[in-house]
mmCIF file of C-alpha atoms and ligand atoms in Angstrom:
data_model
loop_
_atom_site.group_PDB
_atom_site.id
_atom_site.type_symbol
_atom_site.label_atom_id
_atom_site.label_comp_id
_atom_site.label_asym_id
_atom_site.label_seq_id
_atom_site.Cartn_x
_atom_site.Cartn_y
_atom_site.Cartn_z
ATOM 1 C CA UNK A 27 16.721 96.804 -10.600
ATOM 2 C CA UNK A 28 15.908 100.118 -11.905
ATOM 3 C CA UNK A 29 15.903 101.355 -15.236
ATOM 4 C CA UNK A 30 19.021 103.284 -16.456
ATOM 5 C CA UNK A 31 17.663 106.887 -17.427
ATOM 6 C CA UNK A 32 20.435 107.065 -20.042
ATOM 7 C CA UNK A 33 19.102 103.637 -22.139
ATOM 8 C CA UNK A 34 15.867 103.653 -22.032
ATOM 9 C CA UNK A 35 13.038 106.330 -20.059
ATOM 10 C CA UNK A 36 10.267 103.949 -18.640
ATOM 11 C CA UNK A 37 6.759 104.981 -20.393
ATOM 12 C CA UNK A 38 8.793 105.988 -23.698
ATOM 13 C CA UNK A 39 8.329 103.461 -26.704
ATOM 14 C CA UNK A 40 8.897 103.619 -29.703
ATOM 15 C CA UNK A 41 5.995 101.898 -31.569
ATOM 16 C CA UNK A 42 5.654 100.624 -35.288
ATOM 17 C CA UNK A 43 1.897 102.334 -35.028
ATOM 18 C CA UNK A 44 3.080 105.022 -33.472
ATOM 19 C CA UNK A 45 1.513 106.565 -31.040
ATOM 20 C CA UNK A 46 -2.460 107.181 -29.960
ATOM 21 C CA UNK A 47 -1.772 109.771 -27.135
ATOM 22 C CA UNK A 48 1.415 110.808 -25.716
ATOM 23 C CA UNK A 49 2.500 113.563 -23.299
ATOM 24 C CA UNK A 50 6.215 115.813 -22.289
ATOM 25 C CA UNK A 51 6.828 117.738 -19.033
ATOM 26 C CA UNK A 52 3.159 117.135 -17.965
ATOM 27 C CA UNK A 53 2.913 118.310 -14.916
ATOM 28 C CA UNK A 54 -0.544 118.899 -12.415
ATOM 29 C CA UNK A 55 -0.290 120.249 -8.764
ATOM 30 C CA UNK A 56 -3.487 120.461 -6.881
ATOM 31 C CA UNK A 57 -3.704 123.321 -4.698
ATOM 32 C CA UNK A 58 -1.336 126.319 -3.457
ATOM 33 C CA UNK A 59 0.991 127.480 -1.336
ATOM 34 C CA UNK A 60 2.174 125.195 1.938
ATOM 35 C CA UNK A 61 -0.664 122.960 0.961
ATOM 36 C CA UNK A 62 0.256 122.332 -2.887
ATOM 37 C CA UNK A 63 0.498 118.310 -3.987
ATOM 38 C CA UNK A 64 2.184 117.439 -6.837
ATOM 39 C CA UNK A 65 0.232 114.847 -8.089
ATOM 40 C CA UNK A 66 1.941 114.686 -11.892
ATOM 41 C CA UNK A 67 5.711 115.357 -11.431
ATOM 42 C CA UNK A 68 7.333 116.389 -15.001
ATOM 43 C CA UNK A 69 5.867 113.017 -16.752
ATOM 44 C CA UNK A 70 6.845 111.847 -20.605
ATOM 45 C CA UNK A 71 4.934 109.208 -21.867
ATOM 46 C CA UNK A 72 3.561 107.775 -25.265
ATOM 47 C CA UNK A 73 0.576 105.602 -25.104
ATOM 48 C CA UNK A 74 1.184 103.167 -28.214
ATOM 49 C CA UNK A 75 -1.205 102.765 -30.942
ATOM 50 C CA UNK A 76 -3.091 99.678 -31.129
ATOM 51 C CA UNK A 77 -1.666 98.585 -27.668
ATOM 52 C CA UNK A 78 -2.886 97.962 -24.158
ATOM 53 C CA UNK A 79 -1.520 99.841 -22.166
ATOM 54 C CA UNK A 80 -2.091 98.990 -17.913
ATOM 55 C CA UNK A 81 -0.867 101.752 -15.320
ATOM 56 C CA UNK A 82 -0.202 100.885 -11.687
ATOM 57 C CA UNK A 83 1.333 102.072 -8.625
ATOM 58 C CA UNK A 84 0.095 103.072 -4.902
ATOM 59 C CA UNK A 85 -2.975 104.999 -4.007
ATOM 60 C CA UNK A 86 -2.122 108.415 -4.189
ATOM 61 C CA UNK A 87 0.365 107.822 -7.013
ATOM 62 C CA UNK A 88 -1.218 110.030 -9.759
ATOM 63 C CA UNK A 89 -2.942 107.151 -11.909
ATOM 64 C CA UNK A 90 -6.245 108.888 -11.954
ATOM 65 C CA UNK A 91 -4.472 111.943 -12.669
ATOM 66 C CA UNK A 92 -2.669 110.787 -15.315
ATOM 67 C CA UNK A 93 -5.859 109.015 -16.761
ATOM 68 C CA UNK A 94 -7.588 112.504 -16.544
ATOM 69 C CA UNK A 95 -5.074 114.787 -17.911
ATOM 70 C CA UNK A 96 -4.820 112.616 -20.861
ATOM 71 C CA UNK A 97 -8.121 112.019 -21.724
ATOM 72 C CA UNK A 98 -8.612 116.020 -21.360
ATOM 73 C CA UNK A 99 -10.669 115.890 -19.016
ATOM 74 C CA UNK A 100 -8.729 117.355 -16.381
ATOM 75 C CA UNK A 101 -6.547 120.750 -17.163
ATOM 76 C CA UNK A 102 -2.643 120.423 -16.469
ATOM 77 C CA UNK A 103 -0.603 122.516 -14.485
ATOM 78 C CA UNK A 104 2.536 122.560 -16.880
ATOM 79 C CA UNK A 105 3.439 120.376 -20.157
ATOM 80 C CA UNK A 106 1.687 119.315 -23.097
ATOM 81 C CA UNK A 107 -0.688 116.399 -24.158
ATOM 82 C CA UNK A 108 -1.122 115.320 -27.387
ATOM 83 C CA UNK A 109 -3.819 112.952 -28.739
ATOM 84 C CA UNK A 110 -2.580 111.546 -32.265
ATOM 85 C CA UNK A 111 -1.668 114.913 -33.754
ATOM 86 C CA UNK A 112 -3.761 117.316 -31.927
ATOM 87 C CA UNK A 113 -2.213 119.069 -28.842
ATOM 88 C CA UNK A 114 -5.156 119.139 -26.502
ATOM 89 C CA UNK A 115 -3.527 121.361 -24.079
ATOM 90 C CA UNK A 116 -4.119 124.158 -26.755
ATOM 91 C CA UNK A 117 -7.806 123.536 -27.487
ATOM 92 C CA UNK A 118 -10.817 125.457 -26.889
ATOM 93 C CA UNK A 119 -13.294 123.735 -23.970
ATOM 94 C CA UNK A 120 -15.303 123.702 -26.937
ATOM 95 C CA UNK A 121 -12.830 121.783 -29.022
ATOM 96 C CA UNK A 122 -11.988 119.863 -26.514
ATOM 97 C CA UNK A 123 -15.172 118.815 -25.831
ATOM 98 C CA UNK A 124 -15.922 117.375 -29.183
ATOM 99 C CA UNK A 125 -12.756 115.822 -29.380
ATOM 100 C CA UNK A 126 -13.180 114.149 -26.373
ATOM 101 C CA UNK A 127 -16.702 112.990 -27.680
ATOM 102 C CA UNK A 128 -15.361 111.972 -30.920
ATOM 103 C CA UNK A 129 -12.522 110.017 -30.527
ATOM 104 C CA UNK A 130 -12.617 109.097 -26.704
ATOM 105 C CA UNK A 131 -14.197 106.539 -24.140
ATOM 106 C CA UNK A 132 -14.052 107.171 -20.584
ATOM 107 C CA UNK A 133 -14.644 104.928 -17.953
ATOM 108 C CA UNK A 134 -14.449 105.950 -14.810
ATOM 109 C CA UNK A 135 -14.445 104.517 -11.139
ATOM 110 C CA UNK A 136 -17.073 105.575 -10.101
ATOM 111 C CA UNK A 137 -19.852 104.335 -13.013
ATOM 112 C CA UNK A 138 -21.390 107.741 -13.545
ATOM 113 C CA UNK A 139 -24.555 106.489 -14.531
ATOM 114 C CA UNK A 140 -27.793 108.640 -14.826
ATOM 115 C CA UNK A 141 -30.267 107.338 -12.861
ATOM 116 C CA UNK A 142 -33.111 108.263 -14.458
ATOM 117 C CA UNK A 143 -32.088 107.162 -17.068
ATOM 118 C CA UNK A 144 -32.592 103.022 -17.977
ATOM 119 C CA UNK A 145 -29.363 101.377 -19.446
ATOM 120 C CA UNK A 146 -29.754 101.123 -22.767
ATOM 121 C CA UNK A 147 -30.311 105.150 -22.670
ATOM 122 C CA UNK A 148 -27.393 105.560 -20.811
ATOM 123 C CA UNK A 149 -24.920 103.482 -23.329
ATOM 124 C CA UNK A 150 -26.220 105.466 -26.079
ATOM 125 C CA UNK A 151 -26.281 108.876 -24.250
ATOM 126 C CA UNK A 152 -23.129 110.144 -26.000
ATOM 127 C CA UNK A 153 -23.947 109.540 -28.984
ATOM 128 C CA UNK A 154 -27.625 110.925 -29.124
ATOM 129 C CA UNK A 155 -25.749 113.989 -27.295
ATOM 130 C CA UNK A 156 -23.774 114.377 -30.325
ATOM 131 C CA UNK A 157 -26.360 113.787 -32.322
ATOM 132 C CA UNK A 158 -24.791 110.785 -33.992
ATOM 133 C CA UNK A 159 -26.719 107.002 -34.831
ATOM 134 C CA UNK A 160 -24.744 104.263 -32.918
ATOM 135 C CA UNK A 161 -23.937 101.490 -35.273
ATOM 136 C CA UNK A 162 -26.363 98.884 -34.565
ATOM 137 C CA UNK A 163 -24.087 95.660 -35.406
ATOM 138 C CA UNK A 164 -21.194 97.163 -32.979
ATOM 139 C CA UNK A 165 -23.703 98.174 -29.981
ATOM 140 C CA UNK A 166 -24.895 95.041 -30.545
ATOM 141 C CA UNK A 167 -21.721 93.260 -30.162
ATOM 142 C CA UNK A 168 -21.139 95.033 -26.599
ATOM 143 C CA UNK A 169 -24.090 94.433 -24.890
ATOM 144 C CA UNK A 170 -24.007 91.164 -25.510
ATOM 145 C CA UNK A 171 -20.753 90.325 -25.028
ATOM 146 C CA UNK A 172 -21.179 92.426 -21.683
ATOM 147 C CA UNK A 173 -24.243 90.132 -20.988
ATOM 148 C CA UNK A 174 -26.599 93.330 -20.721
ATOM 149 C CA UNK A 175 -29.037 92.079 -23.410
ATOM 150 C CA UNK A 176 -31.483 91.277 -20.616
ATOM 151 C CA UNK A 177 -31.001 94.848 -18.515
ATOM 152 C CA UNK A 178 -31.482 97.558 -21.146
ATOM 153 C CA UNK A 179 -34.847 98.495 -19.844
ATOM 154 C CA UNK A 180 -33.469 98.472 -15.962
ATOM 155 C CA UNK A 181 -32.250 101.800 -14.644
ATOM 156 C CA UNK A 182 -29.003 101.877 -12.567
ATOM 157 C CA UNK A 183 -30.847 101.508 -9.115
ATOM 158 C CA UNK A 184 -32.507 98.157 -10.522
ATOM 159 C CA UNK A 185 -28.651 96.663 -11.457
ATOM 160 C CA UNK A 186 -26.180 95.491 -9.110
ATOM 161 C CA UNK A 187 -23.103 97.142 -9.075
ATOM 162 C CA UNK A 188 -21.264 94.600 -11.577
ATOM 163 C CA UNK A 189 -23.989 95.117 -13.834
ATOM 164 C CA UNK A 190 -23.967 98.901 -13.445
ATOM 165 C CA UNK A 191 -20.044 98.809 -14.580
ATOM 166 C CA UNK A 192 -20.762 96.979 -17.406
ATOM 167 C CA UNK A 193 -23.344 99.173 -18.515
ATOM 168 C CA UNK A 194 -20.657 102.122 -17.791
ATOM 169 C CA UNK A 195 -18.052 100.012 -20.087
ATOM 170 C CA UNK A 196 -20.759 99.724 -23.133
ATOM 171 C CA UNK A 197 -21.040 103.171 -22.749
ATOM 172 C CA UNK A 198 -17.770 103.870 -23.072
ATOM 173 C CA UNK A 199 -17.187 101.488 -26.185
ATOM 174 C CA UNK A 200 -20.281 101.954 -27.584
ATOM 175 C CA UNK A 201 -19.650 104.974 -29.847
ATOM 176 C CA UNK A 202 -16.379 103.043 -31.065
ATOM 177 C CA UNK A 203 -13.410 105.889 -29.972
ATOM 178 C CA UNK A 204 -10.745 105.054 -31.204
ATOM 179 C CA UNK A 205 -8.462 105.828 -27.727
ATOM 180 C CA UNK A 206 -10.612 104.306 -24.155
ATOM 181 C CA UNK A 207 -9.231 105.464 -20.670
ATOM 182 C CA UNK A 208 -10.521 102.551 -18.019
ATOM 183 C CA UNK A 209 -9.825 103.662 -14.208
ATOM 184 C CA UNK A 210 -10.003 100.241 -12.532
ATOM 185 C CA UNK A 211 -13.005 98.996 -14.716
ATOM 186 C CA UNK A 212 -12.985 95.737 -12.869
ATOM 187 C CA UNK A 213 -12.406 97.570 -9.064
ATOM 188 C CA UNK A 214 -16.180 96.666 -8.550
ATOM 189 C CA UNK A 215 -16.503 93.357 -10.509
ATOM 190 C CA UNK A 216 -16.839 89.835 -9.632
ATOM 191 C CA UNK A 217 -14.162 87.886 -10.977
ATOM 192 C CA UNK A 218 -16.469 85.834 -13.679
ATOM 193 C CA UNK A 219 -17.357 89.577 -14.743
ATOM 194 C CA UNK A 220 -14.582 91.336 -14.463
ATOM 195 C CA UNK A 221 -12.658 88.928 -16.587
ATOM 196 C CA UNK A 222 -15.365 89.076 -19.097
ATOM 197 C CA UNK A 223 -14.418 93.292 -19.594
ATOM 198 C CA UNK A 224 -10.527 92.363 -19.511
ATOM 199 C CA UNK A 225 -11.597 89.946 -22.398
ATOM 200 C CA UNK A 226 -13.591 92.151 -23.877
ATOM 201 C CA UNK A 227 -11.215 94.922 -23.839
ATOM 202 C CA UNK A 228 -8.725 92.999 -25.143
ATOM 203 C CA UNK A 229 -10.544 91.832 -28.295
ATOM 204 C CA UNK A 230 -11.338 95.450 -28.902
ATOM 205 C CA UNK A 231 -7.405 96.305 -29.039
ATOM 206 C CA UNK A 232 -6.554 92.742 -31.030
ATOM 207 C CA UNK A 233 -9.446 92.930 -33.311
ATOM 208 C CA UNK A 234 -10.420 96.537 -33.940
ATOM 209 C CA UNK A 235 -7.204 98.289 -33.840
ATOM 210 C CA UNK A 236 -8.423 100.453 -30.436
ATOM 211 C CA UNK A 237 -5.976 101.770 -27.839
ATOM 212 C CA UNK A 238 -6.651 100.907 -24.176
ATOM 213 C CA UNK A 239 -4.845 102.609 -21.115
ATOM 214 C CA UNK A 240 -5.885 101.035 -17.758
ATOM 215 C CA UNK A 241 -5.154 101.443 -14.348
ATOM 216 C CA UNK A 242 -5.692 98.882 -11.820
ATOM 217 C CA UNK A 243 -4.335 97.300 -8.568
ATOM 218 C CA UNK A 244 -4.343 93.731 -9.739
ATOM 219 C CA UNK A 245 -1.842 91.820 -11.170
ATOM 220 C CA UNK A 246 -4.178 89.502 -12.842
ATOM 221 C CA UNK A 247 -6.000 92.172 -14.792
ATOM 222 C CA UNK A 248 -2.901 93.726 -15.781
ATOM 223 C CA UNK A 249 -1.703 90.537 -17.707
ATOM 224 C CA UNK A 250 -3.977 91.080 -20.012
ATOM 225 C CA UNK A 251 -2.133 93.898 -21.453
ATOM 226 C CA UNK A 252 0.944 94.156 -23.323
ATOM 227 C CA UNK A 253 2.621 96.696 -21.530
ATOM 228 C CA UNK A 254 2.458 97.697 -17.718
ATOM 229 C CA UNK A 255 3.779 101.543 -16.424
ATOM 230 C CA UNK A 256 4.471 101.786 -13.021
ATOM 231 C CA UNK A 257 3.878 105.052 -11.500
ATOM 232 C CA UNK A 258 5.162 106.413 -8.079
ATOM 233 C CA UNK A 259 4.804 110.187 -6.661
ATOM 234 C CA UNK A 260 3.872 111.569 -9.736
ATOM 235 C CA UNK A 261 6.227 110.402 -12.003
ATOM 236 C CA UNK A 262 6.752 106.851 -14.540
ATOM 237 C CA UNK A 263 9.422 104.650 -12.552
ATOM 238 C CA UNK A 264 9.308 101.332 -14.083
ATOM 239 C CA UNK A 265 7.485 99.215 -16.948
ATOM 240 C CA UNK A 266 6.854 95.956 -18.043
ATOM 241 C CA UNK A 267 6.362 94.318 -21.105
ATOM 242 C CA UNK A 268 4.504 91.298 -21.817
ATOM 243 C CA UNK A 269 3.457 90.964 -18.279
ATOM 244 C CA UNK A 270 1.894 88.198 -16.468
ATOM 245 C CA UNK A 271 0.110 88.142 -13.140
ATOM 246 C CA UNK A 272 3.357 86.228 -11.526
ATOM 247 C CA UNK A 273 5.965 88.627 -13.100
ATOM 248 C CA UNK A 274 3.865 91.900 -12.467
ATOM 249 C CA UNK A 275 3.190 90.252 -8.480
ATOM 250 C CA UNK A 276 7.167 89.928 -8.135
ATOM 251 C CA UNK A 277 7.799 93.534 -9.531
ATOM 252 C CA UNK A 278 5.492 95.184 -7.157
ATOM 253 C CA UNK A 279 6.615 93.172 -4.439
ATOM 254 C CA UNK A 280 10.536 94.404 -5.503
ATOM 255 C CA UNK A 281 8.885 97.655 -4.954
ATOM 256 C CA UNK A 282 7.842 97.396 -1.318
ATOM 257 C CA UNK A 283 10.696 95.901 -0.687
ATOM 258 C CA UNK A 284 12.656 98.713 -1.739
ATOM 259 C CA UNK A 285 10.393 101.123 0.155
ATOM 260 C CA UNK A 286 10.719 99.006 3.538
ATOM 261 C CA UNK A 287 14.480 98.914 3.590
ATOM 262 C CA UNK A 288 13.913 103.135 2.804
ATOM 263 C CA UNK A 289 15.950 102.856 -0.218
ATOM 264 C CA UNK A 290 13.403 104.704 -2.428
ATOM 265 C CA UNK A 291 13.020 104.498 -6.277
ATOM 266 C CA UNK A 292 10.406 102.407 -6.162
ATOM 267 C CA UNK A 293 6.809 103.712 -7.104
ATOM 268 C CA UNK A 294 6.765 105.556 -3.608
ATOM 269 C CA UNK A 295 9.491 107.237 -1.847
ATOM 270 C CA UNK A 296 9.866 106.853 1.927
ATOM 271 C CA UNK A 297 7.894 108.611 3.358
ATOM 272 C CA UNK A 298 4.993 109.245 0.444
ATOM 273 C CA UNK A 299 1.852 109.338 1.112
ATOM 274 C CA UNK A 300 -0.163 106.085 0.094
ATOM 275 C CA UNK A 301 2.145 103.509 2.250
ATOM 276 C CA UNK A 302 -0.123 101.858 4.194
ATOM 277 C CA UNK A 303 -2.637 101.899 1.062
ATOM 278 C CA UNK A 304 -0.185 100.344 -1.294
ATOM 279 C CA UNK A 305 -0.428 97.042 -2.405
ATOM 280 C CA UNK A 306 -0.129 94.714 0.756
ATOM 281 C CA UNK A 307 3.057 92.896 1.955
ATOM 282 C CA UNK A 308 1.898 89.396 1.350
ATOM 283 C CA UNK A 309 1.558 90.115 -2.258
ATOM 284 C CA UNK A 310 -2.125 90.055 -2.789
ATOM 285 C CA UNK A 311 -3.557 93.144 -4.531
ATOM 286 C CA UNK A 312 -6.409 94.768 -2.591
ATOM 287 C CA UNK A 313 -9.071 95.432 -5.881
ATOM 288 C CA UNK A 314 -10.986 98.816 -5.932
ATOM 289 C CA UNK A 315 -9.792 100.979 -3.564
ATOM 290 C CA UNK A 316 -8.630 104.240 -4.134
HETATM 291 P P1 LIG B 416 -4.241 107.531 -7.660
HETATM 292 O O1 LIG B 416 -5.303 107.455 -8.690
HETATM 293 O O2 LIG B 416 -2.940 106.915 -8.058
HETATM 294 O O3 LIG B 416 -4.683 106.966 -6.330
HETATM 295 P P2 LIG B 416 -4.676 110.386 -7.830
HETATM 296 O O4 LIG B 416 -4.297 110.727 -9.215
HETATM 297 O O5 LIG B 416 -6.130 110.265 -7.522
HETATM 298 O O6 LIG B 416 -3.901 109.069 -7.378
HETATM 299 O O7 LIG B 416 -4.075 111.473 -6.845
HETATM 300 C C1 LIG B 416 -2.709 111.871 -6.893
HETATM 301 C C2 LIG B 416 -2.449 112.893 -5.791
HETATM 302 O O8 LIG B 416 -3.191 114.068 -6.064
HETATM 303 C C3 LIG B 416 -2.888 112.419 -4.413
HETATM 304 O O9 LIG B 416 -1.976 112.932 -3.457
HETATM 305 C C4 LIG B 416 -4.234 113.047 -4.248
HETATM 306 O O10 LIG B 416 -4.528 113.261 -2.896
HETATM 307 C C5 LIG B 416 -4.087 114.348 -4.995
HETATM 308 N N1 LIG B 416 -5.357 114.808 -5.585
HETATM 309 C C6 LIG B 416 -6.088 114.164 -6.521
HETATM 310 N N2 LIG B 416 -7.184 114.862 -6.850
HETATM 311 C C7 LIG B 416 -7.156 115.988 -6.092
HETATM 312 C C8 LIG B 416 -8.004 117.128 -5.963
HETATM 313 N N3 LIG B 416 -9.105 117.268 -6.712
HETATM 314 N N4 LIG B 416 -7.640 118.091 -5.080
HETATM 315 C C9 LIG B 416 -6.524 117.973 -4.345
HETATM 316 N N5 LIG B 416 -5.679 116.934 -4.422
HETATM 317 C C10 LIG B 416 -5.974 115.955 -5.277
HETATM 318 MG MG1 LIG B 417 -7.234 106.595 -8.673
#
């Protein structure tokens, strides 16, 4: 079942568009000594232009990791990252920063809303950080399509939690970056509402050209994207293209398979941590963990 290394490296593609962000040797230990974890094990990977890209794998894995050291937000132990042609390992905070605000969307787990803040100003807080106009027709076209037209004047305590990710997804489209990281956007989501960001996201990659790298647990959300990486102790061990939630279900069930018979090179070795956390043995993803 597993890929041979010598044909063809999981997470390497070679893409018509080529490629939006892509990284070689990137490595990222937390820690020292005794009590080092190597969360990012020696990873290569291209993120294709133009393409949605989901990442899975167990809790503990190295998905947010991964998310974080791409989107330079996060500094890496060892390795480079590259996004387009600019190696962002190299850059000043300062350069970093900007390109991060320029050409970037983040959204993260946790919403990271200000709460003093009411949600209209928080969508458009990037922007008026970098001093730039949002254009209207395209902030226009998020909030409705992420049915906040009647919440802009609510701050984040006055929205329910679905609500508050969807204002934390406008945010992170609103400025139009070419390149969005989503860390389980739909963890916290209703299904009507989380299917309405998977939709959403996908129309951005079909009919504006963006990139889209996602992690999530669920099989359902990663069908909407045309290629799913499997991660496991730090390191790309499978992928998937053209997934759907049935095919993406029976990979990941291969995978704990492999792990309960101890045979390993699945997306946890025996013994990892993030066992008991991984997705369960009856096949059904657990949503919004980790
Ligand atoms: P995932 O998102 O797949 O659940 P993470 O990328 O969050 O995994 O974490 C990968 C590994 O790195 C885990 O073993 C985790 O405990 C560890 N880790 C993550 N962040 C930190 C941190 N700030 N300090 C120490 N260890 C960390
Ligand atoms: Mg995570």
């Amino acid at each position: 079942m597993s890929t041979p290394a010598a044909q063809h490296a999981p997470g390497l593609a070679s893409s018509e568009n080529g490629t939006a962000a892509h990284a070689r040797a990137l490595t990222k230990a937390y820690g020292s000594g005794e009590t080092t974890v190597l969360a990012l094990d020696s990873v290569d990977v291209d993120i294709a232009r133009g393409r949605f890209t989901a990442v899975m794998g167990p809790s503990g894995s190295g998905k947010s990791t991964l998310m974080h050291c791409l989107a330079g937000l996060d500094t890496v132990s060892g390795g480079e990252v590259w996004i387009g042609d600019t190696e962002i390992t190299r850059l000043k905070e300062r350069e970093l920063t900007r390109l991060r605000r320029d050409r970037i969307g983040f959204m993260f787990q946790s919403f990271n809303l200000i709460p003093t803040l009411n949600a209209l100003e928080n969508i458009t807080l990037p922007m008026d950080i970098a001093g730039r106009k949002p254009d209207q027709a395209w902030l226009d076209q998020v909030i409705d399509t992420l049915g906040l037209r009647g919440r802009l004047r609510h701050r984040p305590a006055q929205l329910s939690g679905g609500q508050q990710q969807r204002v934390a997804c406008a945010r992170a489209l609103a400025s139009r970056p070419e390149l969005i990281f989503a860390d389980e956007p739909t963890g916290n989501l209703d299904s009507r509402s989380g299917l309405e960001v998977l939709d959403f996201l996908r129309n951005a990659v079909d009919e504006l050209g963006q990139t889209v790298v996602m992690v999530t647990h669920d099989p359902r959300a990663a069908a909407h994207a045309d290629l799913v990486l499997f991660l496991g102790d730090g390191r790309i061990v499978d992928e998937m293209g053209r997934p759907t939630a049935e095919t993406v279900l029976e990979r990941l069930k291969q995978f704990d398979a492999h792990r309960g018979r101890g045979e390993g090179g699945g997306p946890a070795e025996p013994g990892a941590d993030g066992g008991p956390d991984s997705t369960g043995a009856d096949g059904v993803a657990p949503v919004g963990r980790d």
